[in-house]
Tab-separated table of C-alpha atoms in Angstrom:
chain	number	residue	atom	x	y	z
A	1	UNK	CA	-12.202	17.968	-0.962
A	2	UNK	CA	-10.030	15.351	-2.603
A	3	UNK	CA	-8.725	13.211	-0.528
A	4	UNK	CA	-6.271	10.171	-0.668
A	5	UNK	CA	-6.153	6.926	1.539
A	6	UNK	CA	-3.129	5.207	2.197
A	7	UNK	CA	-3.004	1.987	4.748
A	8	UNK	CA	-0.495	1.647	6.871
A	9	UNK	CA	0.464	5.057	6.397
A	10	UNK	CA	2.411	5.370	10.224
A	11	UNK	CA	5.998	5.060	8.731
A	12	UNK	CA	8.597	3.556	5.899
A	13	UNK	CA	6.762	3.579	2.125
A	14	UNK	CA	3.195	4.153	4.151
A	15	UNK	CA	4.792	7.891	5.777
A	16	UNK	CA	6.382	8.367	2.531
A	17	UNK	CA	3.752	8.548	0.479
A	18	UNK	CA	1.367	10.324	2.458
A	19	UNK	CA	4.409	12.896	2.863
A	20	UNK	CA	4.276	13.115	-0.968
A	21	UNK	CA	0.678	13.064	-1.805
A	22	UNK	CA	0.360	16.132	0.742
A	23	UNK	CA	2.214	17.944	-1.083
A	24	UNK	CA	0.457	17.208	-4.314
A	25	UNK	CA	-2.640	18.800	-2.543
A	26	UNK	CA	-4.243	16.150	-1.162
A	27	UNK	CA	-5.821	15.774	2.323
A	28	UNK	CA	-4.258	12.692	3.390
A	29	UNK	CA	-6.131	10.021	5.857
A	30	UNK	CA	-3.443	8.047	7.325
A	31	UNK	CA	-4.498	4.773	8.240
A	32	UNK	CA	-2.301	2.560	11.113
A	33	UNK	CA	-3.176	-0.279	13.242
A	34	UNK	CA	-1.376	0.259	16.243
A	35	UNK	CA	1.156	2.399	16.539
A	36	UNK	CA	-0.364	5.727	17.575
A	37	UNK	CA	2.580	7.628	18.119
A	38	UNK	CA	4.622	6.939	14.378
A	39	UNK	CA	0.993	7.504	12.930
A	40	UNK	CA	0.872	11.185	14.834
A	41	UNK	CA	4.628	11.794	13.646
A	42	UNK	CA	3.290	11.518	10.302
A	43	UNK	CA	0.691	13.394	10.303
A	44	UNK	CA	2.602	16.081	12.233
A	45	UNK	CA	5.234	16.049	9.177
A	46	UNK	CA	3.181	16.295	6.270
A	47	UNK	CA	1.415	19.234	8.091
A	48	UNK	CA	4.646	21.128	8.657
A	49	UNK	CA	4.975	20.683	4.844
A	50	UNK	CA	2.039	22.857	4.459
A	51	UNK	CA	-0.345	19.767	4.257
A	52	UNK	CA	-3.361	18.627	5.500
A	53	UNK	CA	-5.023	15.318	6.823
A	54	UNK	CA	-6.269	13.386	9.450
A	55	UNK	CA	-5.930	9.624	11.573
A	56	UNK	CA	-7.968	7.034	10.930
A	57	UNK	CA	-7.296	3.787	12.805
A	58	UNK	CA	-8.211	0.308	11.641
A	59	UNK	CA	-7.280	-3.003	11.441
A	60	UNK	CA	-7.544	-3.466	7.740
A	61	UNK	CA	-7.549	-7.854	7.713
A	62	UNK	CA	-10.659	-6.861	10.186
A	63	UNK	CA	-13.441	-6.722	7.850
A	64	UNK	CA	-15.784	-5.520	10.583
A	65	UNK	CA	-13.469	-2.893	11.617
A	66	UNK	CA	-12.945	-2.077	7.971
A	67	UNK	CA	-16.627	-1.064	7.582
A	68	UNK	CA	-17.169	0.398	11.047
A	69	UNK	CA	-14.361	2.281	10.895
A	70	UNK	CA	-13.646	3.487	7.079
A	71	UNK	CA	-17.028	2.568	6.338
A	72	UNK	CA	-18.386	5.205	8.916
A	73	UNK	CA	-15.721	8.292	8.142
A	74	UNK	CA	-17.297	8.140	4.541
A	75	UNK	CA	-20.942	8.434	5.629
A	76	UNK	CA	-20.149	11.204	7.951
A	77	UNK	CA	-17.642	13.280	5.295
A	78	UNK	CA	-19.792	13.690	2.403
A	79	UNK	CA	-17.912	16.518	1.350
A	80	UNK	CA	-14.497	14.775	1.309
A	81	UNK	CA	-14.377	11.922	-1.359
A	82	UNK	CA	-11.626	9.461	-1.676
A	83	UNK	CA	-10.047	9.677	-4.845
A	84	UNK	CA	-6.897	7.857	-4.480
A	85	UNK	CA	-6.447	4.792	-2.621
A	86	UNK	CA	-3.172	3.084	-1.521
A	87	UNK	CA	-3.391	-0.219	-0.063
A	88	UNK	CA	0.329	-0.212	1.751
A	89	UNK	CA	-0.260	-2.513	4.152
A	90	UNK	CA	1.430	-5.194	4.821
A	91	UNK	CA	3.754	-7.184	7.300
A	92	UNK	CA	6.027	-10.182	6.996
A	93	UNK	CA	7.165	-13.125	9.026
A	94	UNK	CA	9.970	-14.640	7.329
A	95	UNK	CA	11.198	-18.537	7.852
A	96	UNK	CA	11.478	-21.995	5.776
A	97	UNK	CA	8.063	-22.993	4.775
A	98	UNK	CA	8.737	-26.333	6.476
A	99	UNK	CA	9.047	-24.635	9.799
A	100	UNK	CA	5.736	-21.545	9.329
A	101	UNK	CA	3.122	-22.096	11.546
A	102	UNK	CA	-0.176	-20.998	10.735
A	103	UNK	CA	-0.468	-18.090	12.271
A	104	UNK	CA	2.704	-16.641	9.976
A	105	UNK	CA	0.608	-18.176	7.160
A	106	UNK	CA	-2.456	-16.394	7.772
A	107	UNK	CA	-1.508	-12.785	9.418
A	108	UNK	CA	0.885	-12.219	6.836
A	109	UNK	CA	-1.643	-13.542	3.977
A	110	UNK	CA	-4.284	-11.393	5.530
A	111	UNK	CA	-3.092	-8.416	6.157
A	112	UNK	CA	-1.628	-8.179	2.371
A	113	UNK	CA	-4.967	-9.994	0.436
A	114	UNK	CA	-7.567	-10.092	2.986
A	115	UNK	CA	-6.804	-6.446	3.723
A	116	UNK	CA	-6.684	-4.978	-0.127
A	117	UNK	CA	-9.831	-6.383	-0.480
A	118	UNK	CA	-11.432	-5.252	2.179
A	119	UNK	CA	-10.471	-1.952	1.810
A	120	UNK	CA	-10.665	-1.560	-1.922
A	121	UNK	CA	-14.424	-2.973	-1.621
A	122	UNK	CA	-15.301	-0.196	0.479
A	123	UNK	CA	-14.244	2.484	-1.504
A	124	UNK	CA	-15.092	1.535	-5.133
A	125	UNK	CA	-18.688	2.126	-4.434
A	126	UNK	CA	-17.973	5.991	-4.387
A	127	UNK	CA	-15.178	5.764	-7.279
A	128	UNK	CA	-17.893	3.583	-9.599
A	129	UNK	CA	-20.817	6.577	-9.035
A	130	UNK	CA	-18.257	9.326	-9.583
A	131	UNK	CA	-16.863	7.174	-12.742
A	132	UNK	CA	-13.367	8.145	-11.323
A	133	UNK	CA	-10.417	7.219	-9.020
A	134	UNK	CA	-7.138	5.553	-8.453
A	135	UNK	CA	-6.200	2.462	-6.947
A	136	UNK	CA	-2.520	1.796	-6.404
A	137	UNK	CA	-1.403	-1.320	-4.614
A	138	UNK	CA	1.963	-2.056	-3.076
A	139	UNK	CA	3.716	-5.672	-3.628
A	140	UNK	CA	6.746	-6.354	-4.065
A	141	UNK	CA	9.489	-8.454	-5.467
A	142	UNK	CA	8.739	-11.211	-3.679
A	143	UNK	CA	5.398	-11.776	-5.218
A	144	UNK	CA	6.646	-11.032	-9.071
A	145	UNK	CA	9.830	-13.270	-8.366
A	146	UNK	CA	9.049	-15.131	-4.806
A	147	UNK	CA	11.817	-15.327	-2.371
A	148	UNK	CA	13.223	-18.507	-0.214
A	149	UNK	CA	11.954	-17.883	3.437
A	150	UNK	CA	8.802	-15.402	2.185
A	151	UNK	CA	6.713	-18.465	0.940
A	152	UNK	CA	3.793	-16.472	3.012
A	153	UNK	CA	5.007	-12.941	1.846
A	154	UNK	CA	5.455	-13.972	-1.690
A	155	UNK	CA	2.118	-16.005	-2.298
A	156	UNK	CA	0.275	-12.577	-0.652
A	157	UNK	CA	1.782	-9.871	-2.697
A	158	UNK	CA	1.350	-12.167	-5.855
A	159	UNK	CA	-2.091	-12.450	-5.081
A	160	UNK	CA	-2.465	-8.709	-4.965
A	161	UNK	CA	-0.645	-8.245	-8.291
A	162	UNK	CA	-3.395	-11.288	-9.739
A	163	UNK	CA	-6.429	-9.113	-8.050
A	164	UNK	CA	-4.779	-6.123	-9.497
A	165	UNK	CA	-4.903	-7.310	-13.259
A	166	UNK	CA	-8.416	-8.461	-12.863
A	167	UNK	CA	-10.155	-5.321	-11.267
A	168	UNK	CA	-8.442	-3.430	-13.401
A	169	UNK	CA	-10.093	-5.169	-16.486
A	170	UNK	CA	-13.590	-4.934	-14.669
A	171	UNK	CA	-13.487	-1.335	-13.639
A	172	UNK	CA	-11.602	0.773	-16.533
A	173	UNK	CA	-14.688	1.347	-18.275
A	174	UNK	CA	-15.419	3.581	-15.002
A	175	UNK	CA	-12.925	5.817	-15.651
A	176	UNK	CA	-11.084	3.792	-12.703
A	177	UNK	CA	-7.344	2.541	-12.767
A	178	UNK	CA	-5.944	-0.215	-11.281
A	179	UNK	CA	-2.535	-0.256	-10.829
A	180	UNK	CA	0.492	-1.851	-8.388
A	181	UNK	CA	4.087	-0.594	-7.646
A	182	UNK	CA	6.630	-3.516	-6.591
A	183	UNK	CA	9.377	-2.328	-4.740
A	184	UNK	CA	12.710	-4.203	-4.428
A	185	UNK	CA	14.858	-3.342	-1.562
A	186	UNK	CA	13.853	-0.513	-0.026
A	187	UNK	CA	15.781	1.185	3.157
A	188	UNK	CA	12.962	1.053	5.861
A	189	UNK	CA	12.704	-0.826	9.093
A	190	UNK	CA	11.750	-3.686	7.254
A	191	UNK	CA	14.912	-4.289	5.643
A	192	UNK	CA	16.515	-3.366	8.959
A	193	UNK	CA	17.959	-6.834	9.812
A	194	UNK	CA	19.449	-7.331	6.024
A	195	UNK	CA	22.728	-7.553	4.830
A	196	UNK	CA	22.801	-4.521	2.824
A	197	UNK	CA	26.520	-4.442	2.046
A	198	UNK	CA	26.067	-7.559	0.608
A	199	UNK	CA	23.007	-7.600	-1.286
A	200	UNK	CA	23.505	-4.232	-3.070
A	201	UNK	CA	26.223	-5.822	-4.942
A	202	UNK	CA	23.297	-8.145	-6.639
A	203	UNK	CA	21.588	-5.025	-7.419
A	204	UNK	CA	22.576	-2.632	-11.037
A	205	UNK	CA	21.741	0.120	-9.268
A	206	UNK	CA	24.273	-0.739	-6.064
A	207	UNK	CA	22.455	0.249	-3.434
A	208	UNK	CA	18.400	-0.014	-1.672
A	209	UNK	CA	16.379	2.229	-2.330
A	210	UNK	CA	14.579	4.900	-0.870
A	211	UNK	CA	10.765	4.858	0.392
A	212	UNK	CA	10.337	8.687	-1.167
A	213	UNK	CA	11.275	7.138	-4.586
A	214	UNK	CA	8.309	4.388	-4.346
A	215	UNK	CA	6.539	7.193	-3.490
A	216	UNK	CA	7.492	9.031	-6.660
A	217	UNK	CA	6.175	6.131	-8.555
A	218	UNK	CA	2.956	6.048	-6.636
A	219	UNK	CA	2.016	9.691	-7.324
A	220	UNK	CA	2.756	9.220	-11.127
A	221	UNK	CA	0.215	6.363	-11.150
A	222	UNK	CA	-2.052	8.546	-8.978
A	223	UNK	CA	-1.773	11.456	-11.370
A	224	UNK	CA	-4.806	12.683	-14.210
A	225	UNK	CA	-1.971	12.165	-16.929
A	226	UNK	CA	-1.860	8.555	-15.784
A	227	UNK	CA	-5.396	7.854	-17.022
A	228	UNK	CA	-4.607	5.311	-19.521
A	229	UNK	CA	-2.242	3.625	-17.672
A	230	UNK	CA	-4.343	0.608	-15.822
A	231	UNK	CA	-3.303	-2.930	-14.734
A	232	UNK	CA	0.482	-2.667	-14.619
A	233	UNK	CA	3.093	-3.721	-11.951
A	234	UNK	CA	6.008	-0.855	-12.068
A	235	UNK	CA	8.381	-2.347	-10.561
A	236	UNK	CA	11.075	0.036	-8.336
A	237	UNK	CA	14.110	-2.183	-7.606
A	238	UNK	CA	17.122	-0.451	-9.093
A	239	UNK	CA	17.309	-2.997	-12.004
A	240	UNK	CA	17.241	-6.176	-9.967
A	241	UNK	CA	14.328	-8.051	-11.818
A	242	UNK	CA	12.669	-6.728	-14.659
């Protein structure tokens, strides 16, 4: 059974994406951290679309978790193999560098970085023996372009885009592509306290976008016709930085 991966899959781009890749066929492991009840919504959703798929809790900055958890599901599920991960995770903690403790620092670092890798380590074992497989991370904006107040948000997603050029120069010979998707502003509860009149008038496009269109992008990335397409940020921002 082919099966996809996404982190932080509970809600916003996370729920949209596993919404879309269910209905692409693929048995969807939703991965959340803590909130139980969005993650069942979720996974109640994409099985109403006709879907299929299952929970699978875990801190992803926990690297112990990471391998007891994830680690575990794919030694007991030999016959379901993870083609298609998407590292979604990811939380922010905006404020002026000058006043960011370094807790702000390091959660939102680690859940971004610490948490791709993690994750991605675990997984390309099985892609590298079956010389096939899709990563797709999600950055943003702020780590192409950085953003005032997301010095921790910006330097994490920026190191994802980095890691994402260089696996995906040490594992295309493996039939393997690496590949990110940067959205821009995006209407989710993350953009909740933004001044959206305001800011969609810096945007071409004039308005945020959607979480089902970053999850358009993500499934063309994910697709077999995508296969020589590695290494690239695709950026999904209405026109605001190219």
């Amino acid at each position: 059974m082919k099966c996809v991966l996404v982190t932080g899959g509970s809600r916003g781009i996370g729920r949209a994406i596993c919404l879309k890749m269910a209905t692409l066929g693929y048995y969807v492991l939703v991965n959340y951290k803590g909130n139980e009840v969005a993650a069942l919504e979720t996974l109640s959703l994409l099985k109403t679309a006709g879907g299929d798929g299952e929970l699978i809790p875990f801190d992803v900055q926990n690297k112990e978790q990471v391998k007891s958890v994830l680690g575990a599901w794919q030694e007991q599920h030999p016959d379901k193999t993870i083609e298609i991960l998407v590292n979604n995770a990811g939380i922010k903690d905006d404020t002026l560098m000058m006043w960011m403790k370094d807790e702000q620092w390091e959660n939102v670092r680690s859940t971004s970085l610490d948490g791709f890798f993690y994750v991605t380590r675990e997984v390309l074992s099985g892609m590298l023996m079956r010389k096939s497989g899709r990563i797709i991370n999600i950055v943003s904006l702020s780590g192409q372009k950085g953003m005032a107040g997301q010095t921790n948000y910006s330097a994490a997603k920026a190191g994802v885009i980095g890691a994402t050029k260089a696996l995906a120069q040490e594992i295309g010979k493996r039939g393997i592509t690496v590949n990110a998707v940067a959205p821009g502003f995006i209407q989710t509860d993350m953009t909740e306290g933004l001044n959206e009149k305001d800011l969609k008038t810096m945007i071409p496009a004039q308005r945020f976008g959607q979480p089902e269109e970053v999850a358009h992008a993500v499934a063309f990335l994910a697709a077999p016709e995508s296969a020589y397409i590695t290494g690239i940020v695709l950026p999904v921002n209405g026109g605001l930085y190219t």
